[in-house]
CSV table of C-alpha atoms and ligand atoms in Angstrom, one decimal:
chain,number,residue,atom,x,y,z
F,253,MET,CA,73.6,71.5,117.5
F,254,THR,CA,72.6,74.9,118.1
F,255,VAL,CA,75.3,77.7,117.7
F,256,ASN,CA,74.7,80.8,120.0
F,257,THR,CA,74.9,83.6,117.7
F,258,LEU,CA,73.7,85.9,120.5
F,259,PRO,CA,76.3,88.7,121.7
F,260,ASN,CA,77.4,88.4,125.2
F,261,SER,CA,76.6,90.8,127.5
F,262,ALA,CA,79.5,92.5,127.6
F,263,SER,CA,79.0,93.5,124.1
F,264,LYS,CA,75.9,94.9,125.1
F,265,VAL,CA,77.4,97.8,127.0
F,266,LEU,CA,77.1,100.6,124.9
F,267,PRO,CA,79.7,103.7,125.2
F,268,LEU,CA,78.5,107.1,126.3
F,269,LEU,CA,81.5,108.8,125.2
F,270,GLY,CA,81.0,110.2,121.6
F,271,ARG,CA,77.5,111.1,122.2
F,272,SER,CA,76.2,114.8,121.5
F,273,GLN,CA,74.4,116.7,124.7
F,274,SER,CA,71.0,116.1,123.1
F,275,GLU,CA,71.9,112.0,122.5
F,276,LEU,CA,72.9,112.3,126.0
F,277,THR,CA,69.9,114.2,127.6
F,278,GLU,CA,67.7,111.8,125.4
F,279,TRP,CA,69.5,108.8,127.2
F,280,VAL,CA,69.1,110.3,130.6
F,281,VAL,CA,65.3,110.8,130.3
F,282,SER,CA,65.0,107.3,129.0
F,283,GLN,CA,66.4,106.4,132.2
F,284,GLY,CA,63.7,108.2,134.3
F,285,GLN,CA,66.1,111.1,134.9
F,286,PRO,CA,65.7,115.0,134.8
F,287,SER,CA,66.7,116.3,131.3
F,288,TYR,CA,69.1,119.0,133.0
F,289,ARG,CA,71.2,115.5,133.8
F,290,GLY,CA,72.1,115.3,130.2
F,291,LYS,CA,74.2,118.7,130.5
F,292,GLN,CA,75.7,117.3,133.8
F,293,LEU,CA,76.9,114.0,131.9
F,294,HIS,CA,78.3,115.9,128.9
F,295,ASP,CA,80.1,118.2,131.3
F,296,TRP,CA,81.5,115.2,133.5
F,297,LEU,CA,82.5,113.2,130.0
F,298,TYR,CA,84.0,116.1,128.0
F,299,ASN,CA,85.6,118.2,130.5
F,300,LYS,CA,85.6,116.6,134.0
F,301,GLY,CA,87.4,113.4,132.6
F,302,ALA,CA,84.7,110.8,134.1
F,303,ARG,CA,85.6,107.4,133.7
F,304,SER,CA,82.9,105.3,135.3
F,305,LEU,CA,79.2,106.7,136.0
F,306,GLU,CA,80.2,106.4,140.0
F,307,ASP,CA,82.9,109.2,139.4
F,308,ILE,CA,79.6,111.6,138.3
F,309,THR,CA,78.9,112.7,141.9
F,310,VAL,CA,76.0,115.1,141.2
F,311,PHE,CA,74.2,112.1,140.2
F,312,PRO,CA,71.8,110.5,142.7
F,313,LYS,CA,73.7,107.7,144.8
F,314,GLY,CA,70.8,105.3,144.2
F,315,TRP,CA,71.2,105.5,140.5
F,316,ARG,CA,75.2,105.2,140.1
F,317,GLU,CA,75.0,102.2,142.5
F,318,GLU,CA,72.3,100.5,139.7
F,319,PHE,CA,74.6,101.2,137.2
F,320,ALA,CA,77.5,99.6,139.1
F,321,GLN,CA,75.8,96.6,139.5
F,322,ASN,CA,74.2,96.1,136.0
F,323,PRO,CA,76.1,98.1,133.5
F,324,THR,CA,74.0,98.7,130.4
F,325,VAL,CA,76.2,101.9,129.3
F,326,GLU,CA,79.9,102.7,130.2
F,327,ILE,CA,81.9,105.9,129.7
F,328,GLY,CA,84.2,104.4,127.2
F,329,ARG,CA,87.4,105.3,128.2
F,330,SER,CA,90.7,103.5,127.4
F,331,GLN,CA,93.8,102.5,129.8
F,332,ILE,CA,97.2,104.1,129.8
F,333,HIS,CA,99.3,101.2,128.8
F,334,LEU,CA,102.6,103.3,128.7
F,335,HIS,CA,103.4,106.8,129.2
F,336,LYS,CA,106.8,108.0,128.0
F,337,THR,CA,108.1,111.7,127.9
F,338,THR,CA,110.8,112.6,125.4
F,339,ARG,CA,113.5,115.1,126.1
F,340,ASP,CA,111.9,117.9,124.2
F,341,GLY,CA,108.5,117.6,125.9
F,342,THR,CA,106.7,115.4,123.2
F,343,GLU,CA,105.0,112.7,125.3
F,344,LYS,CA,103.8,109.3,123.8
F,345,PHE,CA,101.1,107.3,124.8
F,346,LEU,CA,100.3,103.4,124.3
F,347,LEU,CA,96.2,103.2,125.2
F,348,LYS,CA,94.9,100.2,125.8
F,349,LEU,CA,91.5,99.3,124.6
F,350,ALA,CA,88.7,97.4,125.9
F,351,ASP,CA,89.3,94.1,124.0
F,352,GLY,CA,93.3,94.6,124.8
F,353,GLU,CA,94.3,95.9,121.8
F,354,ILE,CA,96.9,98.8,121.8
F,355,VAL,CA,97.1,102.0,120.2
F,356,GLU,CA,99.2,104.8,120.0
F,357,THR,CA,99.1,108.4,120.3
F,358,VAL,CA,101.4,111.5,120.7
F,359,GLY,CA,101.1,115.1,122.4
F,360,ILE,CA,103.0,117.6,120.8
F,361,PRO,CA,103.5,121.0,122.7
F,362,THR,CA,104.7,124.0,120.8
F,363,SER,CA,104.9,127.3,122.5
F,364,LYS,CA,100.9,128.0,123.1
F,365,ARG,CA,99.8,124.8,121.2
F,366,LEU,CA,99.2,121.5,122.1
F,367,THR,CA,98.7,119.0,119.2
F,368,VAL,CA,97.4,115.6,119.4
F,369,CYS,CA,98.6,112.8,116.9
F,370,VAL,CA,95.9,110.6,116.7
F,371,SER,CA,95.2,107.2,115.6
F,372,THR,CA,92.1,105.9,113.4
F,373,GLN,CA,92.8,102.5,113.2
F,374,VAL,CA,95.0,99.5,115.3
F,375,GLY,CA,97.8,98.8,112.8
F,376,CYS,CA,97.1,100.0,109.2
F,377,PRO,CA,96.2,97.9,105.9
F,378,MET,CA,98.0,100.0,103.5
F,379,ALA,CA,101.5,98.5,104.1
F,380,CYS,CA,103.7,101.6,103.1
F,381,ASP,CA,107.1,100.4,102.7
F,382,PHE,CA,108.8,103.1,104.9
F,383,CYS,CA,106.4,103.0,107.7
F,384,ALA,CA,106.2,101.5,111.2
F,385,THR,CA,102.5,101.1,111.2
F,386,GLY,CA,102.3,99.5,107.6
F,387,LYS,CA,105.1,97.2,108.5
F,388,GLY,CA,103.1,96.0,111.6
F,389,GLY,CA,99.7,94.4,110.0
F,390,PHE,CA,96.2,95.7,110.5
F,391,ARG,CA,94.2,94.5,113.2
F,392,ARG,CA,90.8,96.5,113.2
F,393,ASN,CA,89.3,100.2,112.9
F,394,LEU,CA,89.1,102.0,116.1
F,395,ALA,CA,85.5,103.3,117.2
F,396,LYS,CA,84.5,106.8,117.5
F,397,HIS,CA,85.0,106.9,121.5
F,398,GLU,CA,88.1,105.4,121.4
F,399,ILE,CA,89.4,107.9,118.6
F,400,ILE,CA,88.2,110.6,121.2
F,401,ASP,CA,89.5,109.1,124.3
F,402,GLN,CA,92.9,109.8,122.6
F,403,VAL,CA,92.4,113.5,122.8
F,404,LEU,CA,90.9,113.6,126.3
F,405,THR,CA,93.7,111.4,127.5
F,406,VAL,CA,96.6,113.5,126.6
F,407,GLN,CA,94.4,116.6,127.6
F,408,GLU,CA,94.2,115.5,131.1
F,409,VAL,CA,97.7,114.0,131.5
F,410,MET,CA,99.6,117.2,129.8
F,411,GLN,CA,97.2,119.4,131.8
F,412,GLN,CA,96.7,121.6,129.1
F,413,ARG,CA,93.9,122.1,126.8
F,414,VAL,CA,94.4,120.7,123.2
F,415,SER,CA,94.5,122.9,120.8
F,416,HIS,CA,95.3,121.4,117.3
F,417,ILE,CA,94.3,117.9,116.3
F,418,VAL,CA,96.5,116.2,113.6
F,419,PHE,CA,94.9,112.5,112.4
F,420,MET,CA,98.7,111.0,111.5
F,421,GLY,CA,98.6,108.4,114.0
F,422,MET,CA,98.4,104.9,113.2
F,423,GLY,CA,96.0,103.9,110.1
F,424,GLU,CA,94.2,105.1,107.3
F,425,PRO,CA,91.6,107.4,108.5
F,426,LEU,CA,89.6,107.5,105.3
F,427,LEU,CA,89.3,103.8,105.7
F,428,ASN,CA,87.5,104.5,108.5
F,429,TYR,CA,85.2,106.9,107.4
F,430,GLU,CA,82.1,107.1,109.6
F,431,ASN,CA,83.9,107.1,112.8
F,432,LEU,CA,86.4,109.6,111.6
F,433,VAL,CA,83.7,112.3,110.7
F,434,GLY,CA,81.7,111.4,113.9
F,435,ALA,CA,84.8,111.7,116.2
F,436,ILE,CA,85.9,115.1,114.1
F,437,ALA,CA,82.3,116.3,115.1
F,438,VAL,CA,82.8,115.7,118.8
F,439,ILE,CA,86.1,117.0,118.8
F,440,ASN,CA,84.9,120.0,117.0
F,441,LYS,CA,81.5,120.5,119.0
F,442,ASP,CA,81.8,118.5,122.4
F,443,ILE,CA,85.4,119.0,123.1
F,444,GLY,CA,85.6,122.7,121.4
F,445,ILE,CA,88.5,122.2,118.9
F,446,GLY,CA,88.0,124.3,116.0
F,447,GLN,CA,88.1,122.6,112.4
F,448,ARG,CA,90.5,125.0,111.1
F,449,ASN,CA,92.8,123.6,113.8
F,450,ILE,CA,92.2,120.0,112.5
F,451,THR,CA,94.0,118.0,109.6
F,452,VAL,CA,93.3,114.9,108.0
F,453,SER,CA,96.2,112.8,106.9
F,454,THR,CA,95.4,110.1,103.9
F,455,VAL,CA,97.2,108.2,101.5
F,456,GLY,CA,94.6,108.3,99.3
F,457,ILE,CA,91.6,105.9,99.0
F,458,PRO,CA,89.6,105.7,95.7
F,459,ASN,CA,86.3,108.0,95.7
F,460,GLN,CA,87.1,108.8,99.5
F,461,ILE,CA,88.7,112.0,98.9
F,462,PRO,CA,85.3,113.6,97.2
F,463,ARG,CA,83.6,112.1,99.5
F,464,PHE,CA,85.1,113.8,102.5
F,465,ALA,CA,84.9,117.1,100.4
F,466,GLU,CA,81.0,116.8,100.1
F,467,GLU,CA,81.0,116.9,104.0
F,468,HIS,CA,81.8,120.9,103.8
F,469,LEU,CA,84.4,120.8,106.8
F,470,GLN,CA,86.8,123.2,107.7
F,471,VAL,CA,89.5,120.9,108.6
F,472,THR,CA,92.9,120.5,106.5
F,473,LEU,CA,93.2,117.7,104.0
F,474,ALA,CA,96.8,116.3,104.0
F,475,VAL,CA,97.7,114.0,101.2
F,476,SER,CA,100.7,111.5,101.4
F,477,LEU,CA,102.0,111.9,98.0
F,478,HIS,CA,105.7,110.7,98.8
F,479,ALA,CA,106.6,110.8,94.9
F,480,PRO,CA,105.9,112.9,91.5
F,481,THR,CA,105.4,109.8,89.4
F,482,GLN,CA,103.4,107.2,89.4
F,483,GLU,CA,106.2,104.6,88.9
F,484,VAL,CA,108.3,106.0,92.2
F,485,ARG,CA,105.0,106.0,94.1
F,486,ALA,CA,104.1,102.8,93.5
F,487,GLN,CA,107.5,101.6,94.4
F,488,VAL,CA,106.7,102.6,98.2
F,489,ILE,CA,102.8,102.6,98.4
F,490,PRO,CA,101.6,99.5,97.1
F,491,SER,CA,97.9,100.8,97.1
F,492,ALA,CA,99.4,103.3,94.1
F,493,ASP,CA,98.6,100.2,91.8
F,494,ARG,CA,94.9,100.7,92.4
F,495,TYR,CA,94.6,104.4,92.9
F,496,PRO,CA,97.3,105.7,90.1
F,497,LEU,CA,98.7,109.1,90.8
F,498,ILE,CA,96.3,110.7,88.1
F,499,ALA,CA,93.3,109.6,89.9
F,500,LEU,CA,94.5,110.8,93.1
F,501,MET,CA,95.7,114.5,92.0
F,502,ASP,CA,92.0,114.7,90.1
F,503,ASP,CA,90.3,113.9,93.0
F,504,CYS,CA,92.8,116.4,95.1
F,505,ARG,CA,91.6,119.0,92.3
F,506,GLU,CA,87.8,118.1,93.0
F,507,TYR,CA,88.5,118.5,96.8
F,508,VAL,CA,89.8,122.2,96.0
F,509,GLU,CA,87.1,123.3,94.2
F,510,ILE,CA,84.2,121.9,96.2
F,511,THR,CA,85.9,123.1,99.5
F,512,GLY,CA,87.7,125.9,98.7
F,513,ARG,CA,90.3,124.9,100.8
F,514,ARG,CA,94.2,124.4,100.0
F,515,ILE,CA,95.5,121.0,100.4
F,516,SER,CA,98.7,119.9,102.2
F,517,PHE,CA,100.8,117.5,100.4
F,518,GLU,CA,103.1,115.4,102.6
F,519,TYR,CA,106.0,114.0,100.8
F,520,THR,CA,108.5,112.0,103.1
F,521,LEU,CA,112.2,112.2,102.0
F,522,LEU,CA,113.8,108.8,101.3
F,523,ALA,CA,117.4,109.1,100.3
F,524,GLY,CA,118.2,108.2,96.5
F,525,VAL,CA,114.5,107.3,96.0
F,526,ASN,CA,112.4,110.5,95.7
F,527,ASP,CA,114.7,113.4,97.0
F,528,ALA,CA,116.7,114.6,93.7
F,529,PRO,CA,116.9,118.0,92.3
F,530,GLU,CA,115.1,116.9,89.2
F,531,GLN,CA,112.1,115.0,91.4
F,532,ALA,CA,111.5,118.3,93.1
F,533,GLU,CA,111.0,120.1,89.5
F,534,GLU,CA,108.5,117.1,88.8
F,535,LEU,CA,106.8,117.7,92.0
F,536,ALA,CA,106.6,121.6,91.2
F,537,TYR,CA,105.1,120.7,87.8
F,538,LEU,CA,102.7,117.9,89.2
F,539,ILE,CA,101.3,120.4,91.6
F,540,ARG,CA,101.4,123.6,89.4
F,541,GLY,CA,98.1,125.8,89.6
F,542,PHE,CA,97.2,123.9,93.0
F,543,GLN,CA,96.2,125.7,96.3
F,544,SER,CA,98.5,123.8,98.0
F,545,HIS,CA,101.6,123.5,100.8
F,546,VAL,CA,104.2,120.9,100.6
F,547,ASN,CA,105.3,119.6,103.9
F,548,LEU,CA,108.8,117.6,103.3
F,549,ILE,CA,109.3,115.0,105.8
F,550,PRO,CA,112.6,113.7,106.2
F,551,TYR,CA,112.6,110.0,106.7
F,552,ASN,CA,112.4,108.8,110.2
F,553,THR,CA,114.3,105.4,110.6
F,554,VAL,CA,112.6,102.5,110.8
F,555,SER,CA,114.0,99.5,112.0
F,556,ASP,CA,112.8,97.0,109.4
F,557,ALA,CA,112.7,99.2,106.3
F,558,ASP,CA,115.8,99.7,104.3
F,559,TYR,CA,115.7,103.3,103.7
F,560,LYS,CA,118.1,106.4,104.3
F,561,ARG,CA,117.2,109.6,105.4
F,562,PRO,CA,118.5,112.2,102.7
F,563,THR,CA,121.4,114.6,104.3
F,564,GLU,CA,120.7,118.2,105.2
F,565,ARG,CA,122.1,119.4,102.0
F,566,ALA,CA,120.0,117.1,99.7
F,567,ILE,CA,116.8,118.3,101.8
F,568,GLN,CA,118.0,122.1,101.4
F,569,ALA,CA,119.0,121.5,97.8
F,570,PHE,CA,115.1,119.8,97.3
F,571,VAL,CA,113.3,122.8,99.0
F,572,GLN,CA,115.4,125.6,97.0
F,573,VAL,CA,113.9,124.1,93.7
F,574,LEU,CA,110.4,124.0,94.9
F,575,GLU,CA,110.8,127.7,96.1
F,576,HIS,CA,112.3,128.4,92.7
F,577,TYR,CA,109.0,127.3,91.4
F,578,LYS,CA,107.0,129.1,93.8
F,579,VAL,CA,105.4,126.3,96.0
F,580,ALA,CA,104.7,126.9,99.3
F,581,VAL,CA,107.2,124.4,101.3
F,582,SER,CA,108.2,123.6,104.8
F,583,VAL,CA,110.1,121.0,106.5
F,584,ARG,CA,108.9,119.1,109.3
F,585,ARG,CA,111.6,118.4,111.7
F,586,THR,CA,110.2,115.6,113.6
F,587,ARG,CA,110.1,115.8,117.3
F,588,GLY,CA,110.8,113.2,120.0
F,589,LEU,CA,113.2,111.6,117.1
F,590,GLU,CA,115.0,109.9,120.3
F,591,ALA,CA,112.3,108.2,121.5
F,592,ASP,CA,110.9,105.9,118.7
F,593,ALA,CA,110.5,108.8,116.2
F,594,ALA,CA,107.3,108.3,114.1
F,595,CYS,CA,103.9,107.3,115.4
F,596,GLY,CA,103.8,103.5,115.2
F,597,GLN,CA,107.0,102.6,116.6
F,598,LEU,CA,106.5,102.7,119.9
F,599,ARG,CA,103.9,100.2,119.6
F,600,GLY,CA,105.9,98.1,117.0
F,601,GLN,CA,108.7,98.1,119.5
F,602,HIS,CA,106.8,97.8,122.2
F,603,GLU,CA,105.4,94.6,120.8
F,604,LYS,CA,108.6,93.4,119.8
F,605,ALA,CA,110.1,93.7,123.4
F,606,LEU,CA,106.5,91.3,124.5
F,607,ALA,CA,107.5,88.9,121.9
F,608,LYS,CA,111.1,88.4,123.2
I,866,LIG,N1,97.8,107.1,106.9
I,866,LIG,C1,98.0,108.3,106.7
I,866,LIG,C2,98.4,108.6,107.8
I,866,LIG,C3,100.1,108.3,107.9
I,866,LIG,S1,101.0,109.1,109.2
I,866,LIG,C4,98.7,109.0,105.4
I,866,LIG,O1,99.2,107.8,104.9
I,866,LIG,O2,98.5,109.7,105.4
I,866,LIG,C5,101.4,110.5,108.5
I,866,LIG,C6,102.7,110.7,107.6
I,866,LIG,O3,103.9,110.4,108.1
I,866,LIG,C7,102.1,110.2,106.2
I,866,LIG,O4,102.6,111.4,105.4
I,866,LIG,C8,103.4,108.8,106.4
I,866,LIG,O5,103.6,108.5,104.8
I,866,LIG,C9,104.3,109.6,106.7
I,866,LIG,N2,105.3,108.4,107.6
I,866,LIG,C10,104.8,107.5,107.9
I,866,LIG,N3,106.1,106.9,108.4
I,866,LIG,C11,107.2,107.6,108.2
I,866,LIG,C12,108.7,107.6,108.3
I,866,LIG,N4,109.5,106.3,108.8
I,866,LIG,N5,109.3,109.0,108.1
I,866,LIG,C13,108.7,109.9,107.6
I,866,LIG,N6,107.4,109.8,107.4
I,866,LIG,C14,106.8,108.8,107.7
């Protein structure tokens, strides 16, 4: 019996989205077209929202028809599966990928900014106990063009230029390293968002933080700490067993040394777990001498998790201890709370509804 291991014809269709202007020029020339069409293609992909080659009306009709009949490339855009606007103006999207997988993206407008919360994986393998995405399991990494598509979609639908990117959607960015770094390059050079306006959030993966430092990017690294001690951290983050807090902090120190950029430590406040004033003291001690900023995120209720959001008093008490120790601290007030709160929850609820 012969087993057909050849990829089917659909998998040979390659995305154009994610390619630089010189790569696009190379491609148009390989198709027998003049090189200036590379610049045109770049403009239609990244500024004009082309979804298929037929959309690109400056291209010769014959050439466009040829592709419509026998595509070897595609633009690589996803479809909007669901779009929800919350009362505070946050817009949530479920995007359907070519293989039918669903990923979540959020557009967050604030005065002059438009921030997109971008996903890097369908689901997440890290299984953090308080996280909706972690509860839902892992499906696959996103391709580079699937990451970039999220930014373009929010920009098009919200009709406003995206100014900031946070890699805080579904998934663990440093587990999809190549596509993350590739997508950052495109978001920066081809979409035109400054590196300093890009934040990558990670729970910490062994060896990946120093590796990321060596990219010498100007992006902000946010590290999900969530606890001041190994013991408490391991309670809520299963992967902390394999990557102890002490090793994570060493890698963070190395990151600051290599890049000269401060780290943003994220700390989800869970009532009775990590929100005691003594724990704020331990946290201040843990990050002493660090060029850093602490971002406190009061827990957003996730239906399957047994955690509680601390009271406003407990949050303020925690802040005061950190301020006493001169720690730069802010509390992230989650917007869009009434509509499925944190990233990953909309998709989770959508899946549950489908399963009913
Ligand atoms: N995998 C990345 C991105 C996760 S989302 C990381 O772990 O950093 C961004 C932040 O939101 C992380 O710090 C994550 O731990 C936190 N988070 C996830 N679920 C949450 C919830 N229900 N309430 C508050 N913060 C949450």
